[in-house]
XYZ file of C-alpha atoms in Angstrom:
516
model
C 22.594 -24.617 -15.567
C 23.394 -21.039 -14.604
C 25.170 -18.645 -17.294
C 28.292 -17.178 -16.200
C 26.521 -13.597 -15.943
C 24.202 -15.116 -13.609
C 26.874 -16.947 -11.525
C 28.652 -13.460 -10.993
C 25.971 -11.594 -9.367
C 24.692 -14.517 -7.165
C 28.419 -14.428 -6.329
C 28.293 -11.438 -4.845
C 24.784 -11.658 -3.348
C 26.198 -14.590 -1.649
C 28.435 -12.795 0.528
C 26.287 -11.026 1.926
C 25.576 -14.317 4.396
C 26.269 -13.788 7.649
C 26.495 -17.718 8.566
C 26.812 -21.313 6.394
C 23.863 -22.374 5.240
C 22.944 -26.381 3.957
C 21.048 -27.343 0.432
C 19.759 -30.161 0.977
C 18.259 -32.076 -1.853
C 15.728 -34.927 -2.152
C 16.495 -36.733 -5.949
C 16.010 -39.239 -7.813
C 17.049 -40.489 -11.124
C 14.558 -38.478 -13.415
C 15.879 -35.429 -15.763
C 14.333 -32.965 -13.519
C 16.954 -34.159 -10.340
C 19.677 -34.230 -12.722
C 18.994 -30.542 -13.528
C 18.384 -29.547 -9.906
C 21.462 -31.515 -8.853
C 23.351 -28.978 -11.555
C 21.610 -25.872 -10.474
C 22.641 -26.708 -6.429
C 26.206 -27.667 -7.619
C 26.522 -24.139 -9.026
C 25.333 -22.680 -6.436
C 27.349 -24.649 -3.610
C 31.107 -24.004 -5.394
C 29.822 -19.858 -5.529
C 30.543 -19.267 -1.802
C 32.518 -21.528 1.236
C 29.310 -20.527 3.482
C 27.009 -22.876 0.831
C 27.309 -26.705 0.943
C 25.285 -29.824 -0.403
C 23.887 -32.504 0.914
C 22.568 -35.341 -1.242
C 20.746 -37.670 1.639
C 17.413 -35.611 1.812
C 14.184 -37.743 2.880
C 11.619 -35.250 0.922
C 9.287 -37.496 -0.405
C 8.566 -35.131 -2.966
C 11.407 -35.897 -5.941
C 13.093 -33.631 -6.963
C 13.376 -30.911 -4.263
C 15.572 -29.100 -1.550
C 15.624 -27.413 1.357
C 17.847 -24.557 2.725
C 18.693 -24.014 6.100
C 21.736 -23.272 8.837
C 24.517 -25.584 8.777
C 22.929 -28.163 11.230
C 19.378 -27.834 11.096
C 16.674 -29.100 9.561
C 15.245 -26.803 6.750
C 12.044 -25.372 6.841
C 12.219 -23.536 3.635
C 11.687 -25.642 0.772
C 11.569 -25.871 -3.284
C 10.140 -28.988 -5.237
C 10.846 -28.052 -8.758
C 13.434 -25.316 -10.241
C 13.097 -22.226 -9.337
C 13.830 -20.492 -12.156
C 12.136 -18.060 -14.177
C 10.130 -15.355 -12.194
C 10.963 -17.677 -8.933
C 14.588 -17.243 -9.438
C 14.552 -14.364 -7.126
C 12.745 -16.374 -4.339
C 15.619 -18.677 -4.086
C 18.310 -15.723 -4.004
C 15.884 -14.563 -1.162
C 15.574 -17.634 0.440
C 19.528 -18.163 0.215
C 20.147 -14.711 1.919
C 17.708 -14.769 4.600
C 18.391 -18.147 5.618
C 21.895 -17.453 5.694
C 21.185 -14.347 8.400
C 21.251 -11.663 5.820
C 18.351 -8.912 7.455
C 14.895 -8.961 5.587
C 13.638 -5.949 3.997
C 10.806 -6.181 6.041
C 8.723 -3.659 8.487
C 10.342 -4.328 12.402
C 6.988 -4.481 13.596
C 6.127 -7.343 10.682
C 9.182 -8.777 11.750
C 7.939 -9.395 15.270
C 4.490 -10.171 14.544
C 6.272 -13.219 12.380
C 8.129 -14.394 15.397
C 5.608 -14.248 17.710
C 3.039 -16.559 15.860
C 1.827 -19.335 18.240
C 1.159 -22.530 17.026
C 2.380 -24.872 13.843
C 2.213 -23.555 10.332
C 3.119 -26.028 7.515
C 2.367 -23.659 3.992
C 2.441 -25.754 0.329
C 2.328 -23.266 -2.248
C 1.429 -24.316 -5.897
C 2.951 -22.002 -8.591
C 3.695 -22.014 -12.521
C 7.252 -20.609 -13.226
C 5.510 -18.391 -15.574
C 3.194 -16.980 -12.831
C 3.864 -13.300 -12.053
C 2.310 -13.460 -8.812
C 3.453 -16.413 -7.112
C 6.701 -14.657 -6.248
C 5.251 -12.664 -3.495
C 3.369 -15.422 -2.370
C 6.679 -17.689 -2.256
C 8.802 -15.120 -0.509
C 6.081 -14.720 2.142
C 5.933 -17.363 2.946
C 9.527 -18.061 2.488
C 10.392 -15.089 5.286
C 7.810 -16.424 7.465
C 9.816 -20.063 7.529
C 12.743 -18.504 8.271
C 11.929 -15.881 11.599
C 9.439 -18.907 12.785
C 10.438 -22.154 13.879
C 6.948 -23.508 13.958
C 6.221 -22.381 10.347
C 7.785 -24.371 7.181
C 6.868 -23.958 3.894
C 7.503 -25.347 0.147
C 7.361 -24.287 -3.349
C 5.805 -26.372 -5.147
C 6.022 -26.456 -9.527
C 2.631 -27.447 -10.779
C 3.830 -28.877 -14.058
C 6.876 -30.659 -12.849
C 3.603 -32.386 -9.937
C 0.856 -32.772 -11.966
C -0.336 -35.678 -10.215
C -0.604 -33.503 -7.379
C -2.222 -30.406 -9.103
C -4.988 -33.457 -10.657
C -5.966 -34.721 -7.520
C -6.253 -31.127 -5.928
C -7.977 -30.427 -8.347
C -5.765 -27.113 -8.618
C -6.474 -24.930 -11.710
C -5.149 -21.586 -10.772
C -2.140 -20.078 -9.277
C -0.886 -19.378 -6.752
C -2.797 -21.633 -4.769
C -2.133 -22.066 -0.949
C -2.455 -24.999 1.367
C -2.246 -24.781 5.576
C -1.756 -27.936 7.382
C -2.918 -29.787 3.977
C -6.162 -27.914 4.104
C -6.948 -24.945 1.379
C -5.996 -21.699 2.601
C -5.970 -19.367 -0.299
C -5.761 -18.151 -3.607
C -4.206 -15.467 -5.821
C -1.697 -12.824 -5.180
C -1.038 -12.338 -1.360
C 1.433 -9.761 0.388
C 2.750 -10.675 3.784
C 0.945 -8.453 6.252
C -3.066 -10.430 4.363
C -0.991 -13.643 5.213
C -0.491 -12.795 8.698
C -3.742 -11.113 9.044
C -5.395 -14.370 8.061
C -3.388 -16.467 10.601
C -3.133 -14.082 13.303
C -6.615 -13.367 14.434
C -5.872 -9.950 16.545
C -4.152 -8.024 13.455
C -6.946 -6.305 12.168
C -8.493 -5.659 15.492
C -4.578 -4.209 16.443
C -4.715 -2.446 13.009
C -8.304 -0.492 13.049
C -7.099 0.871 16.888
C -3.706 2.222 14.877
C -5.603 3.662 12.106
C -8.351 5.478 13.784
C -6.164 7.141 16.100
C -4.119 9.073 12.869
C -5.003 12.924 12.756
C -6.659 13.953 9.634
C -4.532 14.112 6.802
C -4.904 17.462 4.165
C -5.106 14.614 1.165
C -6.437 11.351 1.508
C -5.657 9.231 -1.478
C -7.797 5.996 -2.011
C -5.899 3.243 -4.119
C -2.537 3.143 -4.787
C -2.163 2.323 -9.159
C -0.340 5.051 -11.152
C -3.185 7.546 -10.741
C -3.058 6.827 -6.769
C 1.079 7.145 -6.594
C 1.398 10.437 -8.804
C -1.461 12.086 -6.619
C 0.078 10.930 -3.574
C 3.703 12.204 -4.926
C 2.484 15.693 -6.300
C 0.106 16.327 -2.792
C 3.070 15.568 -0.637
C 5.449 18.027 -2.591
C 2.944 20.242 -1.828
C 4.428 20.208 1.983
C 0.779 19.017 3.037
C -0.061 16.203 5.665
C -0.468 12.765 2.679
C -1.699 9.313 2.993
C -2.523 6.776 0.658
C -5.170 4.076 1.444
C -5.328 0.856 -0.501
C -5.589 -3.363 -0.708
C -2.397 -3.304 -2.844
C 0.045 -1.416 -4.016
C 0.366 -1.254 -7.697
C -3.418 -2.518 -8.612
C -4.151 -3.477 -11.434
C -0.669 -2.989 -12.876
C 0.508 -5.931 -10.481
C -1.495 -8.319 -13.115
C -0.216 -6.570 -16.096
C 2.907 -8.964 -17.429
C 4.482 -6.954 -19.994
C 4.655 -2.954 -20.580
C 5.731 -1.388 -23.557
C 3.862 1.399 -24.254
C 5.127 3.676 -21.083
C 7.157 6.750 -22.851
C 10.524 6.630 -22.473
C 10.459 2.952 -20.916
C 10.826 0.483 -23.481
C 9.434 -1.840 -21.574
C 8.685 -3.425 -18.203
C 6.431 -5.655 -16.436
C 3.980 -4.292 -14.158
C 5.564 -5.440 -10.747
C 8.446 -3.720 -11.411
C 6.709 -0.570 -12.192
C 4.598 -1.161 -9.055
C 7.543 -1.583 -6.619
C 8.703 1.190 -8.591
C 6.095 3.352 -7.660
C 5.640 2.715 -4.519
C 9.565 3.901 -3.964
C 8.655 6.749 -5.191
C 6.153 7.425 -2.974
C 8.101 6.642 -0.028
C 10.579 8.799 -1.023
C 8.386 11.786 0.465
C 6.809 10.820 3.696
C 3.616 9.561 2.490
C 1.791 7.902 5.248
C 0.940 4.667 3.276
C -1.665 2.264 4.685
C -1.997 -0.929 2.348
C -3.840 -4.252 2.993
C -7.056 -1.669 3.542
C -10.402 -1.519 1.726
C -12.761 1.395 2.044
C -16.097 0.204 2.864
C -18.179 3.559 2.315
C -17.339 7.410 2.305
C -19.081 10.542 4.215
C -18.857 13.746 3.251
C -18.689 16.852 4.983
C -16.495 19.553 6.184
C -13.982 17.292 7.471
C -14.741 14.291 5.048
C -14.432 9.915 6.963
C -13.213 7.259 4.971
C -14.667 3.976 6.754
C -12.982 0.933 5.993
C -13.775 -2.200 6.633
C -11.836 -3.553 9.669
C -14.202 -0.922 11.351
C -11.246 1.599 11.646
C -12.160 5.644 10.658
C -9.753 7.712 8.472
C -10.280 11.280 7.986
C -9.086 13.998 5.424
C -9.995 17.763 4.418
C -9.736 16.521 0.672
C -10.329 12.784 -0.861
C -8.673 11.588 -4.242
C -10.342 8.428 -5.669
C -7.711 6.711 -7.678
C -9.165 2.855 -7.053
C -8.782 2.187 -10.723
C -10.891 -1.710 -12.192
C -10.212 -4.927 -11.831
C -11.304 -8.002 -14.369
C -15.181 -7.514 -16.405
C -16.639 -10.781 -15.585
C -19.300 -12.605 -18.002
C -21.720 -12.599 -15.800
C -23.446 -16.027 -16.713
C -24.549 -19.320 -14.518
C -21.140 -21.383 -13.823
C -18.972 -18.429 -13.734
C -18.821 -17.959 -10.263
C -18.728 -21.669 -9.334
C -16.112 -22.216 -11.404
C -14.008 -20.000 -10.420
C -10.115 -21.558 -10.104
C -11.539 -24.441 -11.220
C -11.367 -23.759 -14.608
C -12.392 -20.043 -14.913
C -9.769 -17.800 -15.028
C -8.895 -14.207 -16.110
C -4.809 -14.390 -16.391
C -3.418 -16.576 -18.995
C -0.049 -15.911 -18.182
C -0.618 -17.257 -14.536
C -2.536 -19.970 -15.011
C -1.760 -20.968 -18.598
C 0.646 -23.483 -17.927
C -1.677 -25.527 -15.646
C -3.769 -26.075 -18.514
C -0.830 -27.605 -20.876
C -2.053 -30.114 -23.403
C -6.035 -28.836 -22.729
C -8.919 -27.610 -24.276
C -9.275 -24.087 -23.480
C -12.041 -21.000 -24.444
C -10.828 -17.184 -24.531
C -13.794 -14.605 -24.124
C -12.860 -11.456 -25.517
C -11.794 -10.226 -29.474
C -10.145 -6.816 -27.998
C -6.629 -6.904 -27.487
C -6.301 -8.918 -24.098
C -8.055 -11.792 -25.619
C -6.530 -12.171 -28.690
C -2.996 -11.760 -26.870
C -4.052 -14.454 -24.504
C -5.209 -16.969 -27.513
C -1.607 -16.035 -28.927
C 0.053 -16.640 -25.320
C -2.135 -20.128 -24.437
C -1.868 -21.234 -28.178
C 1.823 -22.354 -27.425
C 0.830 -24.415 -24.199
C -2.446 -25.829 -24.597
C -4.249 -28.475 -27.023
C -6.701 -26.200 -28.597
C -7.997 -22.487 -28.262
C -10.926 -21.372 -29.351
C -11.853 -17.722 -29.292
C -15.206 -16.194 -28.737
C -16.330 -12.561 -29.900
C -19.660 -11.029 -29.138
C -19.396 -8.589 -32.273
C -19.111 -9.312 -35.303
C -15.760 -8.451 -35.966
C -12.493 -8.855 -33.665
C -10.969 -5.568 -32.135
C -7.606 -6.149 -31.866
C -4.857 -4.515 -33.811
C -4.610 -5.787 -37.206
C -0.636 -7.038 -36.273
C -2.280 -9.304 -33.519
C -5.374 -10.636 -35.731
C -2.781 -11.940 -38.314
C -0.657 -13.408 -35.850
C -3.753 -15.241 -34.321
C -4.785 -16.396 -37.789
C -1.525 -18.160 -38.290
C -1.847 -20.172 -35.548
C -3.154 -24.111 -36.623
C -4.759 -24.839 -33.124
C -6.540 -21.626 -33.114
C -10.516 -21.575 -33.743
C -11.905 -18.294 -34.070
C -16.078 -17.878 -33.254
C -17.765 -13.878 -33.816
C -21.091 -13.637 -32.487
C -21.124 -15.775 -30.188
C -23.035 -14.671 -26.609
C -21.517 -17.050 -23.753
C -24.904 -18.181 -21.612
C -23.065 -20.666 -19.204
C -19.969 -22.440 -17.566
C -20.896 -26.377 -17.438
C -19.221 -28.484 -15.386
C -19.134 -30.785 -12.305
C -16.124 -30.379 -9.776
C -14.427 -28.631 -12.354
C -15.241 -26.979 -15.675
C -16.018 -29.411 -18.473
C -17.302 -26.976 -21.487
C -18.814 -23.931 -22.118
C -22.452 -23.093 -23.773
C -22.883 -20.048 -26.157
C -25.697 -18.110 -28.227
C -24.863 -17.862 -31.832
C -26.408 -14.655 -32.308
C -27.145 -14.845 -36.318
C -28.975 -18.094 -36.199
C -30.104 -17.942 -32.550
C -28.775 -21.726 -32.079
C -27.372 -22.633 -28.761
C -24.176 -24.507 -28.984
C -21.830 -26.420 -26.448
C -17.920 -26.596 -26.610
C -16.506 -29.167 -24.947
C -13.597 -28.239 -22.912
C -11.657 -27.519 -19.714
C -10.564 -23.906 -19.160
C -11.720 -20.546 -20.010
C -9.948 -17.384 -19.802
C -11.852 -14.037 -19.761
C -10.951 -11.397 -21.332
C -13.771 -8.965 -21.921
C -12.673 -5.304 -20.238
C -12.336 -3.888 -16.965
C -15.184 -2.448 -14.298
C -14.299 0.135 -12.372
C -13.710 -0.089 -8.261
C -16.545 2.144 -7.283
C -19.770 0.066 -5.625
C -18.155 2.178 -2.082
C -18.151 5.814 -3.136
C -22.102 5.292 -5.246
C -23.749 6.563 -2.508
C -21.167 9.394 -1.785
C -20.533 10.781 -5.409
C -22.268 10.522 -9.042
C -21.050 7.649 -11.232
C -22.566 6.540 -14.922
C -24.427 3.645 -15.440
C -21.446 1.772 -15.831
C -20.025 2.701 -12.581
C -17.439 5.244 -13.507
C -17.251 8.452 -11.433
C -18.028 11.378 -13.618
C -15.133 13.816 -13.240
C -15.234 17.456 -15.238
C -11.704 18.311 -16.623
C -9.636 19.251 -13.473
C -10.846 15.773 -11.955
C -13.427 17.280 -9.696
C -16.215 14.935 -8.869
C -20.262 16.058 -7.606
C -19.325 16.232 -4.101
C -16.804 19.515 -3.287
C -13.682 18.829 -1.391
C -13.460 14.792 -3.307
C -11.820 14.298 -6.507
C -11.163 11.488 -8.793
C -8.506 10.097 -11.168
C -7.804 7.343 -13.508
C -9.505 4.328 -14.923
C -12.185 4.495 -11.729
C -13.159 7.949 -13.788
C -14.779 9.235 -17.157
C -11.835 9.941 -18.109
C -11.474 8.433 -22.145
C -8.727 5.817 -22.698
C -7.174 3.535 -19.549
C -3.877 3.565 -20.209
C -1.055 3.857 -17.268
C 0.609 6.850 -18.610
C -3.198 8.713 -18.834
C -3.819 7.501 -15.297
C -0.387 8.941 -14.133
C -1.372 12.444 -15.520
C -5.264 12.527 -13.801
C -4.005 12.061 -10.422
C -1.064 14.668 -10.780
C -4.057 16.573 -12.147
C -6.452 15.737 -9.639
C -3.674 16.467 -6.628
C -2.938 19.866 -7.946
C -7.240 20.545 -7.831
C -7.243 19.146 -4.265
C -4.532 21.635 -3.495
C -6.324 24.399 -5.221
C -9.369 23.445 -3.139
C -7.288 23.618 0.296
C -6.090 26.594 -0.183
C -8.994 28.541 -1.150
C -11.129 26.872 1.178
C -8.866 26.276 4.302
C -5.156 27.044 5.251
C -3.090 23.515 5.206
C -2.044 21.825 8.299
């Protein structure tokens, strides 16, 4: 199962455990158990702290459980986890086996001092990005807290389950059997959603911080190298955001970054964020800015009702996903709508699916879905794809590939799920129906800016204008990356605004006020 290369460094990761730990696995006589029985067998003869057990009473078949020598596991994996999960099961390994978390002391305690019981199901694709953080959340959480357990679970080694859950995006979260959430999740939303004094606990914390010289809102590439280039500065720094990494946390593979052949866009957001840690930046993440106020000394409002204030603002809170904007959409959302194909792709194996969007995104996503799923047809308002000419070919190749231009989506159809898709054919006017049961959108980005409308001037399309040093309308706030008018959003033109837009806030403190 594992490579010899692989069996060397978990080797060494493995003695890093501070006490035996059990694997306890749940078979039965399928191909999948024989290939989890193979994967725990390497992993048992790797270190004397790691032994197998084959009696496990998981009704779910194949799966296993690690835990102390002795007790009964509350950390669980039905399916392999292999691919982007392989890490979650080194972490679960280590963790269980008394190695210290890489985790915040006072998230540590806030873990261990949850009240009540806590079972977590979590519903992943191996391909899926974003479960990992989900999974090792919850994972961690299992581990410092006897009353929580939780278990991995592979959608397309279930699929009876992920049918009559009617699941259709991951990662998708069950409490106590009941829905609990969707999509990427860090730790500290988990426990804010389960402990029900955190924000209250949080807001106090916040509003109580002295004002900082630069405030930087969002935390992308534009938000890290403003943060980075203000704090060099020697000036009082923090950095504001839901997540660190935005939208580069969705972005699977990177291979335009100079000098970086390529990555994938976690990596270059943990990356980032090391970076910024580096210097004392006071980072505040799980946080969304409800509204701004200028003035003199200029408030940042968020919306656990805590105040942040700051003698210069940098708006780096870059887009997230265009949506189509039609009847359906909405209601169907993880329930056939979707807007990563990477993610959810595999859930829809063997399917009918729609991708909305000619530019590059969408045609890359036809590509990607074209080697999982039945059929793909692809839908292009214009009259002509926009892709690069190297991706058009490669789309045209493909046999179960069906390629519609001028075609204006009008609705999402369906009943508990999505069931087909209705579209304008804008030649001939005719309204036309494709049967199906997933669609993936790919149409652009809209910038993160409905908070700061009121506060600064943004075009029609909701990007803050910006003249060429990144100032915005409103003196003493500036602006960076693909939130801006800046032409072309691309990481590596993002990185440059908010170095750019750091060095004008600096200007502006120094001319205007001495630094704290």
């Amino acid at each position: 199962m594992l490579d010899d290369n692989i069996k060397a460094q978990l080797q060494a990761y493995l003695e890093k455990l501070v006490h035996p730990i059990e694997l306890v696995a749940s078979l039965d006589e399928g191909d999948a158990s024989r290939e989890m029985l193979e994967l725990l067998q390497d992993i048992a003869v790797l270190s004397p702290k790691v032994s197998l057990r084959k009696d496990g009473d998981n009704l779910r078949r194949p799966s296993f459980g690690i835990a102390p020598t002795g007790q009964t596991p509350r950390v669980h994996f039905a399916g392999l986890p292999m691919g982007h999960e392989f890490t979650s099961l080194i972490l679960a390994l280590l963790q269980s086996g008394g190695h210290p978390p890489k985790a915040d002391p006072e998230i540590i305690e806030q873990i261990r001092a949850l009240d009540g019981e806590f079972h977590f199901e979590t519903y992943v694709s191996l391909s899926c990005h974003n479960c990992p953080d989900v999974v090792q959340a919850l994972n961690l959480m299992a581990v410092l807290n006897p009353g929580v357990s939780h278990v991995m679970i592979d959608g397309a080694l279930f699929q009876d389950e992920v049918d009559k859950r009617q699941i259709m995006a991951v990662p998708t979260v069950f409490l106590n059997g009941q829905p609990f959430d969707q999509g990427r999740m860090e730790l500290g939303e988990i426990l804010a959603k389960v402990d029900s004094g955190a924000a209250a606990r949080d807001a106090k914390k916040l509003s109580a911080k002295e004002p900082f010289d630069v405030l930087v809102i969002g935390a992308g590439p534009a938000g890290s190298a403003a943060a980075i280039y203000a704090a060099r500065k020697g000036i009082r720094t923090g950095i504001v955001a839901e997540r660190f990494g935005g939208q580069v946390l969705d972005t699977l593979s990177i291979e335009n970054f100079i000098s970086v052949k390529e990555t994938e866009g976690p990596k270059l957001a943990a990356a980032l964020e090391e970076h910024v840690r580096q210097y004392g930046v006071d980072i505040m993440s799980l946080q969304k800015v409800a509204r701004i106020e200028p003035g003199a000394i200029i408030t940042a409002h968020l919306e656990n009702g805590a105040s942040l204030k700051a003698r210069t603002l940098i708006l780096a809170t870059g887009a997230k996903w265009r949506e189509m904007g039609v009847p359906g959409e909405k209601e169907f959302r993880a329930k056939g709508v979707a807007y990563c194909p990477h993610c959810d792709g595999p859930l829809f194996k063997g399917k009918r699916v729609a991708v909305i969007g000619g530019g590059n995104s969408g045609v890359e996503a036809a590509i990607d879905l074209a080697g999982v799923v039945a059929h793909v047809t692809l839908l292009e308002f214009g009259e002509a794809l926009r892709a690069d000419a190297v991706l058009q070919q490669k789309l045209a190749s493909l046999p179960n590939v069906t390629i519609i231009k001028q075609a204006q989506t009008t609705e999402v159809t369906g009943t508990d799920k999505v069931n087909g898709l209705v579209y304008k054919d804008r030649v001939s006017g005719e309204i036309r129906r494709i049967e199906l049961e997933g669609i993936f959108v790919q149409i652009g980005l809209l910038p993160n800016t409905d908070f700061v409308k009121d506060a600064v001037e943004t075009t029609r399309f909701g990007e803050i204008v910006i003249d060429h040093r990144g100032h915005t309308s409103m003196p003493g706030i500036f602006a960076a990356g693909d939130c801006t008018t800046v032409p072309y959003k691309q990481i590596i033109i993002a990185m440059g605004e908010g170095a750019k837009a750091s060095l004008s806030a600096f200007d502006h403190l120094i001319r205007n006020s001495a630094p704290a």
